[in-house]
PDB file of C-alpha atoms in Angstrom:
ATOM      1  CA  CYS I   4     -15.300 -15.501  16.833  1.00 49.00           C
ATOM      2  CA  CYS I   5     -18.764 -16.598  17.876  1.00 54.00           C
ATOM      3  CA  GLY I   6     -21.702 -14.234  18.284  1.00 55.00           C
ATOM      4  CA  ALA I   7     -21.365 -10.486  18.309  1.00 55.00           C
ATOM      5  CA  LEU I   8     -22.806  -8.399  21.140  1.00 52.00           C
ATOM      6  CA  ALA I   9     -25.271  -6.130  19.309  1.00 57.00           C
ATOM      7  CA  GLY I  10     -24.123  -2.511  19.082  1.00 55.00           C
ATOM      8  CA  SER I  11     -20.984  -3.008  21.168  1.00 64.00           C
ATOM      9  CA  GLY I  12     -18.464  -3.823  18.446  1.00 68.00           C
ATOM     10  CA  LYS I  13     -17.422  -6.822  20.549  1.00 74.00           C
ATOM     11  CA  ALA I  14     -17.643 -10.567  20.015  1.00 73.00           C
ATOM     12  CA  PHE I  15     -17.214 -13.546  22.296  1.00 74.00           C
ATOM     13  CA  ASP I  16     -13.929 -15.439  22.147  1.00 76.00           C
ATOM     14  CA  PRO I  17     -14.579 -19.053  23.221  1.00 77.00           C
ATOM     15  CA  ASN I  18     -10.829 -19.654  23.611  1.00 78.00           C
ATOM     16  CA  SER I  19     -10.369 -17.016  26.310  1.00 79.00           C
ATOM     17  CA  GLY I  20     -13.961 -16.757  27.544  1.00 80.00           C
ATOM     18  CA  GLU I  21     -13.854 -12.968  27.056  1.00 81.00           C
ATOM     19  CA  TRP I  22     -15.682 -10.384  24.960  1.00 80.00           C
ATOM     20  CA  ARG I  23     -13.112  -8.749  22.677  1.00 77.00           C
ATOM     21  CA  PRO I  24     -13.277  -6.010  20.038  1.00 76.00           C
ATOM     22  CA  ALA I  25     -14.533  -7.602  16.816  1.00 70.00           C
ATOM     23  CA  GLU I  26     -11.574  -6.323  14.798  1.00 65.00           C
ATOM     24  CA  THR I  27      -9.140  -8.364  16.905  1.00 69.00           C
ATOM     25  CA  PHE I  28     -10.374 -11.617  15.338  1.00 65.00           C
ATOM     26  CA  PRO I  29      -8.299 -12.407  12.227  1.00 61.00           C
ATOM     27  CA  THR I  30     -11.373 -13.678  10.363  1.00 60.00           C
ATOM     28  CA  ALA I  31     -13.454 -10.584  11.125  1.00 60.00           C
ATOM     29  CA  ALA I  32     -14.258  -8.222   8.290  1.00 55.00           C
ATOM     30  CA  GLU I  33     -13.537  -5.366  10.692  1.00 52.00           C
ATOM     31  CA  SER I  34      -9.877  -6.420  10.868  1.00 54.00           C
ATOM     32  CA  LEU I  35      -9.283  -5.111   7.345  1.00 55.00           C
ATOM     33  CA  PRO I  36     -10.034  -1.608   6.181  1.00 54.00           C
ATOM     34  CA  PRO I  37     -12.258  -1.094   3.176  1.00 53.00           C
ATOM     35  CA  ARG I  38     -10.327  -1.196  -0.086  1.00 49.00           C
ATOM     36  CA  ARG I  39      -9.639   2.048  -1.840  1.00 47.00           C
ATOM     37  CA  MET I  40      -9.744   4.091   1.322  1.00 69.00           C
ATOM     38  CA  GLU I  41      -8.333   7.219  -0.287  1.00 78.00           C
ATOM     39  CA  GLN I  42      -7.592   8.413  -3.810  1.00 85.00           C
ATOM     40  CA  VAL I  43      -5.028  11.095  -4.625  1.00 88.00           C
ATOM     41  CA  LYS I  44      -4.364  12.515  -8.102  1.00 92.00           C
ATOM     42  CA  VAL I  45      -0.655  12.886  -8.890  1.00 93.00           C
ATOM     43  CA  GLY I  46      -0.002  14.208 -12.395  1.00 90.00           C
ATOM     44  CA  GLY I  47      -1.692  11.822 -14.820  1.00 90.00           C
ATOM     45  CA  CYS I  48      -2.013   9.047 -12.188  1.00 93.00           C
ATOM     46  CA  VAL I  49      -4.459   8.216  -9.428  1.00 91.00           C
ATOM     47  CA  VAL I  50      -2.875   6.783  -6.277  1.00 92.00           C
ATOM     48  CA  GLU I  51      -5.218   4.520  -4.326  1.00 87.00           C
ATOM     49  CA  ARG I  52      -4.137   4.231  -0.708  1.00 82.00           C
ATOM     50  CA  VAL I  53      -5.172   0.729   0.360  1.00 76.00           C
ATOM     51  CA  TYR I  54      -3.675   0.702   3.856  1.00 63.00           C
ATOM     52  CA  ALA I  55      -3.317   4.226   5.194  1.00 55.00           C
ATOM     53  CA  SER I  56      -0.295   5.182   7.295  1.00 52.00           C
ATOM     54  CA  ASP I  57      -2.411   5.279  10.467  1.00 55.00           C
ATOM     55  CA  TYR I  58      -3.754   1.727   9.965  1.00 55.00           C
ATOM     56  CA  LYS I  59      -3.239  -0.488  13.004  1.00 53.00           C
ATOM     57  CA  ALA I  60       0.389  -0.255  14.157  1.00 49.00           C
ATOM     58  CA  ALA I  61       1.327   2.165  11.358  1.00 51.00           C
ATOM     59  CA  THR I  62       4.141  -0.096  10.221  1.00 61.00           C
ATOM     60  CA  LEU I  63       2.733  -0.996   6.796  1.00 72.00           C
ATOM     61  CA  SER I  64       1.153   1.291   4.239  1.00 79.00           C
ATOM     62  CA  VAL I  65       0.275   0.303   0.680  1.00 85.00           C
ATOM     63  CA  ASP I  66      -0.461   2.451  -2.383  1.00 90.00           C
ATOM     64  CA  GLU I  67      -1.701   1.097  -5.721  1.00 92.00           C
ATOM     65  CA  VAL I  68      -1.224   3.083  -8.931  1.00 94.00           C
ATOM     66  CA  VAL I  69      -1.884   2.556 -12.609  1.00 95.00           C
ATOM     67  CA  VAL I  70       0.620   4.623 -14.560  1.00 96.00           C
ATOM     68  CA  PRO I  71      -0.978   5.225 -17.981  1.00 96.00           C
ATOM     69  CA  ALA I  72       1.053   4.686 -21.154  1.00 96.00           C
ATOM     70  CA  GLY I  73       3.314   7.645 -21.825  1.00 96.00           C
ATOM     71  CA  GLN I  74       3.025   8.930 -18.224  1.00 96.00           C
ATOM     72  CA  SER I  75       5.368   8.774 -15.259  1.00 96.00           C
ATOM     73  CA  LEU I  76       4.986   8.811 -11.498  1.00 96.00           C
ATOM     74  CA  CYS I  77       7.497  10.448  -9.177  1.00 95.00           C
ATOM     75  CA  VAL I  78       7.035   8.881  -5.739  1.00 93.00           C
ATOM     76  CA  MET I  79       8.187  12.101  -4.022  1.00 90.00           C
ATOM     77  CA  ASP I  80       5.121  13.850  -5.504  1.00 93.00           C
ATOM     78  CA  ILE I  81       2.661  11.572  -3.663  1.00 91.00           C
ATOM     79  CA  PRO I  82       1.212  13.590  -0.782  1.00 89.00           C
ATOM     80  CA  GLY I  83       0.814  11.996   2.634  1.00 82.00           C
ATOM     81  CA  ARG I  84       3.452   9.325   2.093  1.00 82.00           C
ATOM     82  CA  PRO I  85       4.220   7.601   5.365  1.00 77.00           C
ATOM     83  CA  ARG I  86       7.629   7.849   6.919  1.00 76.00           C
ATOM     84  CA  ALA I  87       9.199   4.437   6.517  1.00 81.00           C
ATOM     85  CA  ASP I  88      12.514   2.593   6.742  1.00 83.00           C
ATOM     86  CA  GLU I  89      12.119   0.992   3.334  1.00 88.00           C
ATOM     87  CA  MET I  90       9.786   0.793   0.371  1.00 89.00           C
ATOM     88  CA  LEU I  91       8.985  -2.086  -1.955  1.00 92.00           C
ATOM     89  CA  VAL I  92       8.216  -1.043  -5.531  1.00 95.00           C
ATOM     90  CA  PHE I  93       6.430  -3.773  -7.506  1.00 96.00           C
ATOM     91  CA  VAL I  94       5.786  -3.095 -11.195  1.00 96.00           C
ATOM     92  CA  ARG I  95       3.739  -5.226 -13.603  1.00 96.00           C
ATOM     93  CA  THR I  96       3.526  -4.288 -17.259  1.00 94.00           C
ATOM     94  CA  GLU I  97       2.735  -6.001 -20.538  1.00 87.00           C
ATOM     95  CA  ALA I  98       4.691  -3.350 -22.435  1.00 92.00           C
ATOM     96  CA  ALA I  99       7.908  -1.631 -21.433  1.00 94.00           C
ATOM     97  CA  ALA I 100       8.407   0.541 -18.361  1.00 96.00           C
ATOM     98  CA  THR I 101      11.377   1.973 -16.504  1.00 96.00           C
ATOM     99  CA  VAL I 102      12.118   2.457 -12.824  1.00 96.00           C
ATOM    100  CA  ALA I 103      14.697   5.120 -11.986  1.00 94.00           C
ATOM    101  CA  HIS I 104      16.297   5.455  -8.546  1.00 90.00           C
ATOM    102  CA  ALA I 105      19.565   6.881  -7.254  1.00 86.00           C
ATOM    103  CA  GLY I 106      20.850   7.647 -10.741  1.00 87.00           C
ATOM    104  CA  GLN I 107      20.179   4.143 -12.070  1.00 91.00           C
ATOM    105  CA  VAL I 108      17.467   3.134 -14.534  1.00 94.00           C
ATOM    106  CA  ALA I 109      16.068  -0.400 -14.794  1.00 94.00           C
ATOM    107  CA  GLY I 110      13.946  -1.560 -17.713  1.00 94.00           C
ATOM    108  CA  VAL I 111      10.854  -3.613 -16.884  1.00 95.00           C
ATOM    109  CA  HIS I 112       8.832  -5.947 -19.098  1.00 93.00           C
ATOM    110  CA  GLY I 113       6.555  -8.244 -17.122  1.00 94.00           C
ATOM    111  CA  ASP I 114       6.994  -8.238 -13.339  1.00 96.00           C
ATOM    112  CA  ALA I 115       9.783  -6.630 -11.329  1.00 95.00           C
ATOM    113  CA  ALA I 116      10.324  -5.702  -7.690  1.00 94.00           C
ATOM    114  CA  PHE I 117      12.738  -3.221  -6.155  1.00 92.00           C
ATOM    115  CA  CYS I 118      13.545  -2.570  -2.504  1.00 89.00           C
ATOM    116  CA  VAL I 119      14.400   1.038  -1.741  1.00 86.00           C
ATOM    117  CA  ALA I 120      16.062   2.117   1.503  1.00 82.00           C
ATOM    118  CA  MET I 121      14.301   5.278   2.612  1.00 75.00           C
ATOM    119  CA  ALA I 122      17.230   7.395   3.763  1.00 69.00           C
ATOM    120  CA  GLY I 123      15.735  10.777   2.880  1.00 69.00           C
ATOM    121  CA  GLU I 124      13.206  11.310   0.111  1.00 70.00           C
ATOM    122  CA  PRO I 125      12.377   8.409  -2.225  1.00 73.00           C
ATOM    123  CA  ASP I 126      13.666   9.619  -5.597  1.00 85.00           C
ATOM    124  CA  VAL I 127      11.897   6.803  -7.459  1.00 93.00           C
ATOM    125  CA  VAL I 128      10.302   7.524 -10.842  1.00 95.00           C
ATOM    126  CA  ILE I 129       8.225   4.898 -12.690  1.00 97.00           C
ATOM    127  CA  ALA I 130       7.567   5.579 -16.379  1.00 97.00           C
ATOM    128  CA  ALA I 131       5.173   3.565 -18.535  1.00 97.00           C
ATOM    129  CA  GLU I 132       6.004   3.432 -22.212  1.00 95.00           C
ATOM    130  CA  ALA I 133       3.699   1.717 -24.764  1.00 90.00           C
ATOM    131  CA  GLY I 134       1.189   0.376 -22.234  1.00 94.00           C
ATOM    132  CA  PRO I 135       0.125   0.990 -18.646  1.00 95.00           C
ATOM    133  CA  ALA I 136       2.267  -0.016 -15.682  1.00 96.00           C
ATOM    134  CA  TYR I 137       0.547  -1.409 -12.597  1.00 96.00           C
ATOM    135  CA  VAL I 138       2.471  -0.342  -9.519  1.00 96.00           C
ATOM    136  CA  LEU I 139       2.286  -1.307  -5.853  1.00 94.00           C
ATOM    137  CA  LEU I 140       4.230   0.744  -3.315  1.00 93.00           C
ATOM    138  CA  ALA I 141       4.562  -0.856   0.125  1.00 89.00           C
ATOM    139  CA  TYR I 142       6.087   1.325   2.834  1.00 85.00           C
ATOM    140  CA  ALA I 143       7.418  -0.680   5.779  1.00 81.00           C
ATOM    141  CA  GLY I 144       8.851   0.084   9.182  1.00 74.00           C
ATOM    142  CA  LYS I 145       8.739   3.247  11.229  1.00 67.00           C
ATOM    143  CA  ALA I 146      11.288   5.863  10.263  1.00 55.00           C
TER     144      ALA I 146
END
């Protein structure tokens, strides 16, 4: 975008010759929300909602969580979760952690990713053992 029109929230697009909302330019700072938009305490964890469920087209929402050593996070306990078709669970840990879903438990050491179909409530539980687990939950699609 070129110059912004003071106080209007619009900028000139030389490609179309029109004044457009500043957030429509991919390089504009307004196109991305501020990080750490919302924090929610869930048990011994703090969930940081990076992209809220009402962001843009409401088809992608992202939560970041640090699960402290010896603690667990039940995804169903997170308030305000968006309705979604599927959820990506990414876990990074230097120690051991487990991810439980649908009666199965997977051990994690290092990085691991899981895709969860969201038919009903997400019964995903992430447990950190000797060290913290860094978790990213990405909710995708409109349910």
